[in-house]
C-alpha positions in Angstrom: -8.3 9.6 20.1 -11.4 7.9 18.7 -14.6 9.5 19.8 -12.7 12.2 21.8 -10.8 14.1 19.1 -7.3 15.3 18.9 -5.3 16.2 22.1 -2.7 18.6 21.0 -0.4 20.4 23.5 -2.9 23.2 24.2 -5.8 20.8 24.9 -3.7 18.7 27.1 -2.6 21.7 29.1 -6.2 22.5 29.9 -7.1 19.1 31.2 -7.8 18.6 35.0 -6.9 15.4 36.8 -10.4 14.1 36.5 -10.3 14.7 32.7 -7.1 12.7 32.5 -8.6 9.9 34.5 -11.7 9.7 32.2 -9.4 9.3 29.2 -7.3 6.7 31.0 -10.3 4.6 31.9 -11.8 4.9 28.4 -8.5 3.6 26.8 -8.2 0.8 29.4 -11.8 -0.4 28.9 -11.4 -0.5 25.2 -8.1 -2.5 25.2 -7.0 -4.6 23.4 -8.8 -2.5 20.7 -6.6 0.6 20.6 -8.5 3.9 21.2 -5.7 6.5 21.2 -2.8 7.0 18.8 0.4 9.0 19.1 0.4 12.1 16.9 4.1 11.6 16.2 4.1 8.0 14.9 0.5 6.8 15.1 1.3 3.9 17.3 -1.3 3.0 20.1 -1.1 5.1 23.2 -2.4 5.2 26.7 -2.4 7.5 29.7 0.3 7.2 32.3 -1.0 8.4 35.7 0.7 11.1 37.7 3.2 9.7 40.1 4.4 12.9 41.8 3.8 16.6 41.9 6.4 17.0 39.0 5.4 14.0 36.9 1.9 14.7 35.8 -0.5 12.4 33.8 0.5 12.2 30.1 0.1 10.2 27.0 2.7 7.5 26.4 3.4 4.6 24.1 2.7 1.0 25.2 5.7 -1.1 26.1 7.7 -1.8 23.0 5.9 0.9 21.0 7.1 4.2 19.6 10.3 2.8 18.3 10.1 5.1 15.2 8.4 7.9 17.0 10.2 11.3 16.6 9.4 12.1 20.3 11.0 8.9 21.5 9.8 5.6 23.1 8.7 4.9 26.6 9.4 2.4 29.3 6.5 0.9 31.3 6.2 -1.2 34.4 6.1 -4.9 34.0 3.0 -6.4 35.6 5.1 -9.2 37.2 7.3 -6.6 38.8 4.4 -4.8 40.3 2.9 -8.0 41.7 6.2 -9.1 43.1 6.5 -5.9 45.1 3.2 -6.5 47.0 3.3 -8.1 50.4 6.9 -9.3 49.9 5.6 -12.0 47.5 2.6 -13.1 49.6 -0.8 -13.2 48.0 -2.6 -11.6 50.9 -1.8 -9.5 54.0 -3.2 -10.2 57.5 -5.0 -6.8 57.3 -6.6 -7.7 54.0 -7.8 -11.1 55.4 -9.2 -9.4 58.5 -11.1 -6.8 56.6 -12.7 -9.4 54.3 -13.9 -11.3 57.3 -15.2 -8.2 58.9 -17.2 -7.1 55.8 -19.0 -10.5 55.7 -19.6 -10.4 59.4 -21.2 -6.9 59.2 -23.3 -7.6 56.1 -24.6 -10.8 57.8 -26.3 -8.6 60.4 -28.7 -7.2 57.8 -32.1 -9.0 57.8 -32.0 -9.0 54.0 -28.9 -11.0 53.9 -29.5 -14.4 52.1 -28.2 -17.2 54.3 -25.5 -19.1 52.6 -24.7 -16.5 50.0 -21.7 -15.0 51.8 -18.3 -16.3 50.9 -14.8 -14.9 51.6 -12.3 -15.6 48.7 -14.5 -18.2 47.0 -14.5 -19.0 43.3 -17.4 -17.4 41.4 -18.1 -19.2 38.1 -19.5 -17.0 35.3 -22.9 -17.4 33.7 -22.6 -19.3 30.4 -19.2 -20.9 31.1 -15.7 -19.5 30.8 -13.3 -18.2 33.3 -14.6 -16.9 36.6 -13.3 -14.7 39.4 -12.4 -15.0 43.1 -14.0 -11.9 44.7 -12.6 -11.1 48.1 -16.1 -11.2 49.5 -19.5 -11.9 47.9 -23.1 -12.0 49.2 -26.7 -11.4 48.2 -29.1 -9.0 49.7 -32.9 -9.5 49.1 -34.2 -6.6 47.1 -30.8 -5.2 46.2 -29.2 -8.1 44.4 -25.8 -9.8 44.2 -22.7 -8.1 45.5 -18.9 -8.5 45.2 -16.5 -6.6 47.4 -12.9 -6.2 46.4 -10.6 -5.0 49.2 -7.6 -3.2 47.6 -5.0 -2.2 50.0 -2.0 -2.3 47.7 -1.3 -1.2 44.1 -3.0 -2.9 41.2 -2.6 -2.4 37.5 -5.4 -0.4 35.7 -5.9 -3.3 33.3 -6.7 -5.6 36.3 -9.1 -3.0 37.8 -10.9 -2.7 34.5 -11.0 -6.5 33.9 -12.7 -7.1 37.3 -15.1 -4.2 36.7 -16.1 -5.4 33.3 -16.5 -9.0 34.5 -18.9 -8.3 37.4 -20.8 -5.9 35.3 -21.4 -8.6 32.6 -22.6 -10.9 35.4 -25.1 -8.5 36.9 -23.1 -8.3 40.1 -22.7 -5.0 42.0 -19.0 -4.3 42.6 -17.8 -2.3 45.7 -14.1 -1.5 46.0 -12.8 -0.8 49.5 -9.6 1.2 49.7 -7.6 2.9 52.5 -8.1 6.6 53.2 -6.1 8.9 50.9 -6.2 12.5 50.0 -6.8 12.6 46.2 -3.5 14.5 45.7 -1.5 14.0 42.5 1.0 12.1 44.4 -1.5 9.4 45.3 -1.0 6.0 43.9 -2.8 5.7 40.6 -4.7 2.5 41.4 -7.0 4.4 43.8 -7.9 6.9 41.1 -8.6 4.0 38.6 -10.8 2.3 41.1 -12.7 5.6 41.9 -13.4 6.1 38.2 -15.3 2.8 38.0 -17.8 4.2 40.5 -18.2 7.7 39.1 -15.2 9.2 41.0 -16.3 7.6 44.4 -14.1 5.7 46.8 -15.5 3.5 49.6 -13.7 3.1 52.9 -14.4 0.9 56.0 -12.7 2.3 59.1 -13.5 2.0 62.8 -16.2 4.6 62.7 -17.9 2.9 59.8 -17.7 -0.4 61.7 -19.3 1.3 64.7 -22.1 2.6 62.6 -22.6 -0.8 61.0 -23.0 -2.5 64.3 -25.5 0.2 65.4 -27.5 0.0 62.3 -27.2 -3.7 61.7 -26.0 -3.4 58.2 -22.8 -2.7 56.3 -21.9 1.1 56.5 -19.1 2.7 54.6 -17.6 6.1 54.0 -18.2 7.3 50.4 -15.5 9.8 49.4 -15.1 12.0 46.3 -13.1 15.0 45.1 -15.1 18.2 45.1 -14.1 21.7 43.9 -13.2 22.6 47.5 -11.4 19.4 48.3 -12.3 15.9 49.4 -15.9 15.3 50.7 -17.2 12.3 52.4 -20.4 10.9 53.9 -21.2 7.8 55.9 -23.5 5.7 54.0 -25.2 2.2 53.8 -25.7 0.2 50.6 -29.2 1.6 50.5 -27.9 5.0 49.8 -26.2 4.1 46.6 -27.5 4.5 43.0 -27.9 1.2 41.2 -28.0 0.9 37.4 -27.6 -2.1 35.1 -25.0 -0.3 33.0 -22.5 0.8 35.7 -21.4 -0.1 39.3 -23.0 1.4 42.4 -22.1 5.0 43.2 -23.1 7.6 45.7 -22.3 10.8 43.9 -21.3 10.9 40.2 -18.4 13.5 39.9 -16.7 11.9 36.9 -19.5 12.6 34.3 -20.0 16.2 35.2 -16.3 16.8 34.8 -16.4 15.5 31.2 -19.4 17.6 30.5 -17.8 20.8 31.9 -14.7 20.3 29.8 -16.8 19.9 26.6 -18.9 22.9 27.5 -15.8 25.1 27.9 -14.5 23.8 24.4 -17.8 24.6 22.8 -18.0 28.2 24.2 -14.4 28.8 23.1 -15.2 27.8 19.5 -18.5 29.8 19.2 -16.7 33.1 18.8 -14.6 31.8 15.9 -17.7 30.2 14.2 -19.5 33.5 14.3 -16.4 35.6 13.2 -15.6 33.3 10.2 -19.2 32.5 9.0 -19.3 32.7 5.2 -15.5 33.2 5.0 -14.3 29.9 3.6 -10.7 31.1 3.5 -10.9 31.0 7.3 -12.5 27.5 7.5 -11.8 25.5 10.7 -8.6 23.5 10.3 -8.4 19.7 9.9 -7.6 18.3 13.4 -4.6 16.2 12.1 -3.2 18.0 9.1 -3.8 21.5 10.4 -5.0 22.7 7.0 -8.2 24.5 6.2 -10.9 21.9 5.7 -14.2 23.1 4.3 -16.1 19.8 4.9 -15.0 19.6 8.5 -15.8 23.3 8.9 -19.4 22.7 7.5 -20.0 19.6 9.7 -19.0 21.6 12.8 -21.2 24.5 11.9 -24.3 22.2 11.3 -23.7 20.4 14.7 -23.3 23.6 16.6 -26.4 25.0 14.9 -28.3 21.9 16.0 -27.0 22.2 19.5 -28.0 25.8 19.7 -31.6 24.9 18.5 -31.8 22.1 21.1 -30.6 24.6 23.9 -33.3 27.1 22.9 -31.0 29.7 21.5 -31.3 29.2 17.7 -28.3 30.3 15.8 -27.4 29.4 12.2 -23.6 29.1 12.1 -23.5 27.8 8.5 -25.7 29.8 6.1 -28.7 32.2 5.9 -31.5 29.6 6.4 -34.0 30.8 8.8 -34.6 27.6 10.7 -33.0 24.2 11.4 -35.3 22.4 8.9 -33.9 24.5 6.0 -30.4 24.1 7.1 -30.5 20.3 7.4 -32.5 19.9 4.2 -29.7 21.7 2.4 -26.9 19.9 4.1 -28.3 16.4 3.8 -28.8 17.0 0.1 -25.1 18.0 -0.4 -22.4 15.6 -1.2 -20.4 16.1 2.0 -23.6 16.0 4.1 -24.8 12.7 2.7 -21.8 10.8 3.8 -22.1 12.3 7.3 -25.9 11.7 7.8 -25.4 9.2 10.6 -23.6 11.6 12.9 -26.3 14.2 12.1 -29.0 11.7 12.7 -27.6 10.8 16.1 -27.2 14.4 17.1 -30.8 15.1 16.1 -32.5 12.1 17.7 -30.6 12.4 21.0 -31.4 16.2 21.6 -34.4 18.4 21.9 -33.7 19.6 18.3 -35.6 16.5 17.3 -38.9 18.3 17.9 -37.9 21.4 16.0 -37.7 19.9 12.4 -40.3 19.1 9.9 -41.0 15.8 8.2 -39.0 16.9 5.1 -35.8 16.4 7.2 -36.6 12.8 7.9 -37.2 12.2 4.2 -33.8 13.7 3.4 -32.2 11.7 6.2 -33.6 8.5 4.9 -32.2 9.2 1.5 -28.8 10.3 2.8 -28.3 7.2 5.0 -28.4 5.1 1.9 -24.9 6.4 1.0 -21.8 5.0 2.5 -21.1 6.8 5.8 -17.8 8.1 7.1 -16.6 6.0 10.0 -16.5 7.4 13.5 -12.8 6.5 13.4 -12.2 9.3 10.9 -10.3 12.0 12.7 -12.7 14.8 11.6 -15.8 12.8 12.8 -14.1 11.9 16.0 -13.1 15.5 16.6 -16.6 16.8 15.9 -18.1 14.2 18.2 -15.8 15.1 21.0 -17.5 18.5 21.4 -20.7 16.7 22.4 -20.1 13.8 24.9 -23.6 14.4 26.1 -24.8 13.0 22.8 -22.1 10.6 21.7 -20.7 9.1 24.9 -23.1 6.1 25.5 -21.2 5.3 28.7 -22.1 8.7 30.1 -25.7 9.0 28.7 -26.6 5.6 30.2 -29.1 3.0 29.3 -31.8 4.1 30.0 -30.6 7.6 29.7 -29.5 9.4 32.8 -32.0 12.3 33.0 -30.6 13.3 36.3 -27.3 14.3 35.0 -27.8 15.2 31.3 -28.4 18.8 30.4 -31.9 19.6 29.3 -30.9 20.0 25.6 -29.5 16.4 25.5 -32.6 14.7 26.8 
């Protein structure tokens, strides 16, 4: 998978539900550009959500794909079939209409509500022309900005969830999804997990107690819910309690990003022992992520990156050679043939971590020279695999713009 490495059986078995959801959302956001490919036939793949306690999340071919795959092809739901099953063919349920009206009624109590900005099921044209959207509810709050509320009481395809999310983000509109209460169990319908992922793992619910709080506080109040280690947690909030950023939708507590970072940290720690044990023994070089054969170039790249990470984390270790400091290690690597064509990934690692302050000017001279050479693309399986160990560095969607100093580890700031 581009940017995330190879997911063999062992790695898939270690994934938690939040890890699967992150992968699923990444693939959906990238589509129609394929991001994941089957190891059996190299056809594009996606993640099918868990639908029961026995059918867990897993990679699958797209509809019509995998015809030549040694592991077999897949059958997928037809979007028209899904839509046809909702509300017995009707476009909206009475409960849905009632909740939309109630949301607008409650937010209009807020003194910051801009008169005339509130609309239920009205067309919203995009900035700059093109196809717009019909948000369930939209309104403006002075000081907080423009909002769209989507009330999702029935299943929706992940691609539709992503399409709405990307549209509102491109328009500078804060998107709030409202869903029914649910328990975060594996048997839960997949659409709620897809929606939660768009808000950092948060779900927002409007029930009778939230309505009562809204009337008392004269503003829209909602339940924010998220999956914690000990089970579901929730808190009654107003829109003022949310975190707002230009590069993502509002959230109360980001639980999705830490889950990705935890998985990467565990993978790094599991590899350190092997890097130490096999240092200098090229017959035991780390294997190529696809071919499974010993690959000295991939081995050297990983050792350089892990050494940079160790320096940034304040525990300098040279996993590659006998150089006494990071400057010596990088000067030698960037002067080598395999290092020159991998200078970009090294430059990104260096400039996005605290290791940047630990190297001398000679490194930047070597870097400048090395970057003149053609660089291996991030689509290369070895580059993608190496990057997957450090999402804190290479996942721009998680680092944020500006960078999220509140959630990144100190070494990646």
